[in-house]
PDB file of C-alpha atoms and ligand atoms in Angstrom:
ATOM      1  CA  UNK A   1     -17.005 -12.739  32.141  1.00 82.00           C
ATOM      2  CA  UNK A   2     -12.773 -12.724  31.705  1.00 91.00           C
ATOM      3  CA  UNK A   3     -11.438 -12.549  28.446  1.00 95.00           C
ATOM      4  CA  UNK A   4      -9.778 -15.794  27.566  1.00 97.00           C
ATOM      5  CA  UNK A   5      -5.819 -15.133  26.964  1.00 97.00           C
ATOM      6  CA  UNK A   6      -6.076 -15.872  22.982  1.00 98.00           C
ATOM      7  CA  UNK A   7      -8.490 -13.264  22.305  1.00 98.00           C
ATOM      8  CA  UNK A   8      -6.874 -10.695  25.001  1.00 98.00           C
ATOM      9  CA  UNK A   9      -3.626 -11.622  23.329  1.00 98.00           C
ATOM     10  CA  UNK A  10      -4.714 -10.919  20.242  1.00 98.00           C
ATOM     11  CA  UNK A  11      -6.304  -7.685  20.980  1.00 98.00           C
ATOM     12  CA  UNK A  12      -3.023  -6.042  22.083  1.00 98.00           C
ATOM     13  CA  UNK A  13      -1.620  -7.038  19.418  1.00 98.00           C
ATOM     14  CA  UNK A  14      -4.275  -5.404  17.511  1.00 98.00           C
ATOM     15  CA  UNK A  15      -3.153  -1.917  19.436  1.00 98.00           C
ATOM     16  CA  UNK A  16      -0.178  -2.201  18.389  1.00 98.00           C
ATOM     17  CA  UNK A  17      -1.176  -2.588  14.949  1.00 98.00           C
ATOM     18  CA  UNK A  18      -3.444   0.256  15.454  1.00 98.00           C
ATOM     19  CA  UNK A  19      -0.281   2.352  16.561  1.00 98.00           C
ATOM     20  CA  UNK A  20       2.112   1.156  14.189  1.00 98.00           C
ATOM     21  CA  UNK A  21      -0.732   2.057  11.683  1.00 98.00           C
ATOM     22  CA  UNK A  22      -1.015   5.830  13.217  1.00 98.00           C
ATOM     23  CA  UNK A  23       2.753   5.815  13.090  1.00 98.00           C
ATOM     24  CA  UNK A  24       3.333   4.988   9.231  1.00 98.00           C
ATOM     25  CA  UNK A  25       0.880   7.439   8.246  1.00 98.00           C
ATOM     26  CA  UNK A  26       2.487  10.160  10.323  1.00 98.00           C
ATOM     27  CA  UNK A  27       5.815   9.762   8.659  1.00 98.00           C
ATOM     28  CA  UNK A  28       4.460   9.382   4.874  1.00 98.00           C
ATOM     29  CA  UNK A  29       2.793  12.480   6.100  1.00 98.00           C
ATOM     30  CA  UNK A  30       6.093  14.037   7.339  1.00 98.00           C
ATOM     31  CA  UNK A  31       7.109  13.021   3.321  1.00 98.00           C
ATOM     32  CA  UNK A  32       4.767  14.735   1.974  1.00 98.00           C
ATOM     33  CA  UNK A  33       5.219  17.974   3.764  1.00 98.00           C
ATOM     34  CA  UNK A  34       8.707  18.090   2.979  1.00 98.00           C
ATOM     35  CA  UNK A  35       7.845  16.979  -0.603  1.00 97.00           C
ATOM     36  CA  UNK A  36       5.429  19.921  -0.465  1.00 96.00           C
ATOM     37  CA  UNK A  37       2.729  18.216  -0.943  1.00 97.00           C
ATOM     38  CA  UNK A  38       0.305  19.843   1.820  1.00 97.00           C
ATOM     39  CA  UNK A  39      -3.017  18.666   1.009  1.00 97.00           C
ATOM     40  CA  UNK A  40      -1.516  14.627   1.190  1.00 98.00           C
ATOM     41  CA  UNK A  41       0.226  15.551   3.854  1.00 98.00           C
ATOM     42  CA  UNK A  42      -3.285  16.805   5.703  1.00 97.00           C
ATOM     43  CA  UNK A  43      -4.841  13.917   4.772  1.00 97.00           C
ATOM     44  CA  UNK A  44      -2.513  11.182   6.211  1.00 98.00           C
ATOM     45  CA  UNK A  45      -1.933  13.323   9.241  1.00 98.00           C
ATOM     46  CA  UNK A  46      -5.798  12.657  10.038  1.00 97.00           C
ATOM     47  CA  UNK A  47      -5.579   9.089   8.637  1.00 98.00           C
ATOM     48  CA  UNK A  48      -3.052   9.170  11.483  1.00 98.00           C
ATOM     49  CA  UNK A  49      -5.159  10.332  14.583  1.00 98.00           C
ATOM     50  CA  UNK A  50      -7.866   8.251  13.153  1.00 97.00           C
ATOM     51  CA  UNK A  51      -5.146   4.952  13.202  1.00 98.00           C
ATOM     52  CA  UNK A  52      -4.769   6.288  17.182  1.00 98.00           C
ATOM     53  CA  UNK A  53      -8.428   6.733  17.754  1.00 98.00           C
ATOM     54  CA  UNK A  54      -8.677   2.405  16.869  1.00 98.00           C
ATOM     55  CA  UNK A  55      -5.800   1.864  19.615  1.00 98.00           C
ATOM     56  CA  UNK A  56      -7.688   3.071  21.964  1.00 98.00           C
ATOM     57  CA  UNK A  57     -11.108   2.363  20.810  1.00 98.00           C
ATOM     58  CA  UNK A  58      -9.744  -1.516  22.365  1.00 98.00           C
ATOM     59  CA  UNK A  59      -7.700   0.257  24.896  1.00 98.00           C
ATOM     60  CA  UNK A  60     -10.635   1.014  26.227  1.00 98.00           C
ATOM     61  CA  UNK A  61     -12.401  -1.913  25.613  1.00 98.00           C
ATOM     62  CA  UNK A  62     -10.050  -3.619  27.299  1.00 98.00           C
ATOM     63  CA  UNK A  63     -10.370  -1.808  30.800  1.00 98.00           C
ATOM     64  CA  UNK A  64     -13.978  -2.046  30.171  1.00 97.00           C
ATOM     65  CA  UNK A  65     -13.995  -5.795  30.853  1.00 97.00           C
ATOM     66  CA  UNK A  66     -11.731  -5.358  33.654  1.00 97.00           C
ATOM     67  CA  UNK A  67      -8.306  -6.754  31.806  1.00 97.00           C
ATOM     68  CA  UNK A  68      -4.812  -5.300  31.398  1.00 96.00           C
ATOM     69  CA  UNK A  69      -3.560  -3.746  28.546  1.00 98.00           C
ATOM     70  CA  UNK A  70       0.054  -5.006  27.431  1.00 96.00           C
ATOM     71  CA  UNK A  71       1.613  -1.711  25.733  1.00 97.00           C
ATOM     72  CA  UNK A  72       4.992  -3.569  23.357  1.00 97.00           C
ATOM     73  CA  UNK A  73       7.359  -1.526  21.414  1.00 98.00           C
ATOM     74  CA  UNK A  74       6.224  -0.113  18.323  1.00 98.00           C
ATOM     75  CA  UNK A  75       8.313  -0.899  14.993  1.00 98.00           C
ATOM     76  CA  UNK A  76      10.212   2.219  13.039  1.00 98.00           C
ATOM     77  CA  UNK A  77       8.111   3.037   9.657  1.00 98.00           C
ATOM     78  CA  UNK A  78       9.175   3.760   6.398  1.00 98.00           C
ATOM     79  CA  UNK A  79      10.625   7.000   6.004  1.00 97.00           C
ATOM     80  CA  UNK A  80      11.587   7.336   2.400  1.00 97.00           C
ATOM     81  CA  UNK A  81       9.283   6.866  -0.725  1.00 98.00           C
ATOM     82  CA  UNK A  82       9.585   6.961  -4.027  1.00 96.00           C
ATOM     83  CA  UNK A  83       6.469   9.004  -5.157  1.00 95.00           C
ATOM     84  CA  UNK A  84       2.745   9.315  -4.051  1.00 96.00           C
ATOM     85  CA  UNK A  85       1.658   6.504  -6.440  1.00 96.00           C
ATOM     86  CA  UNK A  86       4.437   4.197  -4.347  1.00 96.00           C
ATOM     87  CA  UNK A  87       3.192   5.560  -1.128  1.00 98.00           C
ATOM     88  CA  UNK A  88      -0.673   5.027  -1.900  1.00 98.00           C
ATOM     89  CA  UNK A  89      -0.455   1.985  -3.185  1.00 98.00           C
ATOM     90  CA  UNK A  90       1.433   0.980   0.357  1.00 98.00           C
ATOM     91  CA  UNK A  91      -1.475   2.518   1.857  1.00 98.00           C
ATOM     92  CA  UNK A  92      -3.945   0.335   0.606  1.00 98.00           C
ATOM     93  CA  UNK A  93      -1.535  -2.914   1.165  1.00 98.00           C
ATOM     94  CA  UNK A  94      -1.225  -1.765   4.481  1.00 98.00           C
ATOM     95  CA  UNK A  95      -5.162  -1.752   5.093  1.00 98.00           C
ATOM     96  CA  UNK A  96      -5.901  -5.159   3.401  1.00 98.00           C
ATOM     97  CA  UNK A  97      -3.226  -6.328   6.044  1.00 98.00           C
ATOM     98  CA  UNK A  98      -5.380  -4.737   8.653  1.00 98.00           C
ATOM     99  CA  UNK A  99      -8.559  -5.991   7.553  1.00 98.00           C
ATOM    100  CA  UNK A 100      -7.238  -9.312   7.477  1.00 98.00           C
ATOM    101  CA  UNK A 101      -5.693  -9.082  10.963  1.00 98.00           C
ATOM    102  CA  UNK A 102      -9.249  -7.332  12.348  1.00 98.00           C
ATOM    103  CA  UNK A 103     -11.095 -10.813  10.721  1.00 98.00           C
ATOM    104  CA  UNK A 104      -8.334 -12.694  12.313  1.00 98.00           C
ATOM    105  CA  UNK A 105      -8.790 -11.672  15.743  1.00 98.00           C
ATOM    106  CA  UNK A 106     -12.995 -11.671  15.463  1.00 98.00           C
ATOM    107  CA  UNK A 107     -12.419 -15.799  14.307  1.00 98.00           C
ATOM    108  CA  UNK A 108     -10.470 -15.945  17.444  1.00 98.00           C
ATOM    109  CA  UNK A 109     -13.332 -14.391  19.857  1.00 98.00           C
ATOM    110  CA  UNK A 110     -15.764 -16.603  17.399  1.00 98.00           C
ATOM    111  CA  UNK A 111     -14.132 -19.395  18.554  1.00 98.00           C
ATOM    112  CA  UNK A 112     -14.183 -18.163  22.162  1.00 98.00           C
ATOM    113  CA  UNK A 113     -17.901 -17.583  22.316  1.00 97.00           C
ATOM    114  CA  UNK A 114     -16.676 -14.016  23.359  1.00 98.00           C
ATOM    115  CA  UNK A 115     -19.512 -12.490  22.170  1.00 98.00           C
ATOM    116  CA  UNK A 116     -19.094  -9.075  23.841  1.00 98.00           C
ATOM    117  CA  UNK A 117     -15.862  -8.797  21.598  1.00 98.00           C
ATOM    118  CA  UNK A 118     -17.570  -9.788  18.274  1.00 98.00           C
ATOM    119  CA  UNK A 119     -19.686  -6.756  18.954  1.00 98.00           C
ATOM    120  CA  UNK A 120     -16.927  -4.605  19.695  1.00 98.00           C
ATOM    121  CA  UNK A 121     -15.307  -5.767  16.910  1.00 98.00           C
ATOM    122  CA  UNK A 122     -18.555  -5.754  14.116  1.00 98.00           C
ATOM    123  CA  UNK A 123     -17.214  -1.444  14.035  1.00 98.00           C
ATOM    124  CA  UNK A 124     -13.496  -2.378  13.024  1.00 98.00           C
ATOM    125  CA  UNK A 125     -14.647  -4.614  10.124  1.00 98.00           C
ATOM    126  CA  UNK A 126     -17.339  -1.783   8.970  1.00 97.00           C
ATOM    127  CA  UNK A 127     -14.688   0.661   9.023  1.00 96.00           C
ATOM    128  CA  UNK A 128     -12.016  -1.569   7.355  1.00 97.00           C
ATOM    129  CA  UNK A 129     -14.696  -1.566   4.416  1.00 97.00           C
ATOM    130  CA  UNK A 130     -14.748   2.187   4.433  1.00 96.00           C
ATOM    131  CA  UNK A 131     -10.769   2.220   4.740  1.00 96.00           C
ATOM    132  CA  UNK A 132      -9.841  -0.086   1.613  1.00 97.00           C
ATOM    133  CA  UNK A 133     -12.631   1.590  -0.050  1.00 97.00           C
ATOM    134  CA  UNK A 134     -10.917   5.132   0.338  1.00 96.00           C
ATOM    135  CA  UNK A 135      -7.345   4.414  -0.356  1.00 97.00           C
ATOM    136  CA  UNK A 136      -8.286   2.483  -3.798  1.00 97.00           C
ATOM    137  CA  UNK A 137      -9.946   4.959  -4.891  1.00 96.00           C
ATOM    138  CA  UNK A 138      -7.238   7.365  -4.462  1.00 97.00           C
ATOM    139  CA  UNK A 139      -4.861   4.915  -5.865  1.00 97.00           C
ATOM    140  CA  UNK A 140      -7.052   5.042  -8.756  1.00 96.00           C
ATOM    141  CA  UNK A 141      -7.150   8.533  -8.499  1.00 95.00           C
ATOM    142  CA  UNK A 142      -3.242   8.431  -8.964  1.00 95.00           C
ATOM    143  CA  UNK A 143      -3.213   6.182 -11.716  1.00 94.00           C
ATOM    144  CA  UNK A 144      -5.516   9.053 -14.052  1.00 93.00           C
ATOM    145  CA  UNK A 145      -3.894  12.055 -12.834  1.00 91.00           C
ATOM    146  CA  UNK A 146      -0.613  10.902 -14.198  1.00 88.00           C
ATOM    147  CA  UNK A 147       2.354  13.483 -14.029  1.00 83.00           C
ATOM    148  CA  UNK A 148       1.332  16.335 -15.069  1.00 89.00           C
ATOM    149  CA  UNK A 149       2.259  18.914 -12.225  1.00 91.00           C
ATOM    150  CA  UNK A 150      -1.186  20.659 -12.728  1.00 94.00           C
ATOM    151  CA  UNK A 151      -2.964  17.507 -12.351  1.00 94.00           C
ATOM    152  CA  UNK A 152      -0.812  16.644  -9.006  1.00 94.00           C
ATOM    153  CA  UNK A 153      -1.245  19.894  -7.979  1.00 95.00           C
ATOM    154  CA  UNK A 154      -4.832  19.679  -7.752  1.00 95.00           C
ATOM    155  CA  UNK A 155      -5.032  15.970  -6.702  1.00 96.00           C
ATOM    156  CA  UNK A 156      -2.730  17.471  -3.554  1.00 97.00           C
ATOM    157  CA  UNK A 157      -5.681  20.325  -2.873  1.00 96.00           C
ATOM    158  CA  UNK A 158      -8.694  17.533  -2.978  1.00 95.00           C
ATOM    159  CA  UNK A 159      -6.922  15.410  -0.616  1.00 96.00           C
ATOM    160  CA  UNK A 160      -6.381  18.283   1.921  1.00 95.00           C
ATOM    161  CA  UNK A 161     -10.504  19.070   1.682  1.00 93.00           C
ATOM    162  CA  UNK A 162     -10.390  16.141   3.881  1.00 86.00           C
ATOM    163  CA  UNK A 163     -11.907  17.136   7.628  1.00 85.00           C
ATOM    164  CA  UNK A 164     -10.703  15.886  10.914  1.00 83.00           C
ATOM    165  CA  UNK A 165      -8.313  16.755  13.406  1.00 77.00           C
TER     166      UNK A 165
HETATM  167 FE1  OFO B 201      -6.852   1.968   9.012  1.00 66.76          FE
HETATM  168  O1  OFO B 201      -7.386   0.761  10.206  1.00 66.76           O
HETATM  169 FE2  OFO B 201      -7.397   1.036  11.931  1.00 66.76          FE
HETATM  170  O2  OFO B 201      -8.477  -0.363  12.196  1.00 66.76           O
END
């Protein structure tokens, strides 16, 4: 069964969402190492493979069905930030703007009876759960530890427990 253009359309777009995501996260991680901020920086880096990981989850989707993947320029992130809170906080924006763009393109292979696709997609919009789920709660996390360099200093160390390449 082909893909009808909309939804094929709409899944590269998706990839390059997916990259641009990988992309922002890599440079507020490149902030945070030369803010010294380590652990951050650890986690975003693997927030960043992760955002890859989705590109090619429908890259490869893509080939699966037999239809060409349309690679466009990727926009230039955001290289300065104020402080973590700032940078968090654009975090979570950025993955409410993600989950709305995942439910956006399942409506579109709704629509398409593209039923293979819903499938595919049913993954993306558990893990967008998961996604919003983590970054509010580290906003949150920001809003108790305050400024206190002690406090910041150990926020930095729980975020670099996390595991992943
Ligand atoms: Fe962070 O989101 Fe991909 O899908």
């Amino acid at each position: 069964m082909k893909i009808e253009q909309k939804v094929l359309k709409a899944m590269n777009e998706q990839i390059n969402k997916e990259l641009f995501s990988s992309y922002l996260y890599l440079s507020m991680s490149a902030y945070c190492e030369s803010e010294n901020y380590p652990g951050c920086a650890k986690w975003l880096e693997v927030q960043s493979n992760e955002e890859r990981e989705h590109a090619m989850k429908i890259y490869r989707y893509i080939h699966e069905r037999g239809e060409s993947v349309e690679l466009e320029a990727i926009d230039k992130p955001k290289t300065e930030f104020k402080n973590l809170s700032q940078l968090f906080a654009m975090v979570f924006d950025h993955e409410q703007k993600i989950s709305a763009s995942i439910t956006a393109l399942y409506e579109t292979a709704m629509k398409a009876n593209d039923y293979p696709t819903q499938i595919m997609l049913q993954w993306f919009i558990t893990e967008q759960v998961e996604e919003e789920k983590n970054a509010h709660e580290i906003v949150d996390l920001l809003k108790k530890v305050g400024d206190s360099p002690v406090s910041v200093m150990m926020f930095d160390r729980q975020l670099g427990a996390r595991t992943g390449k």
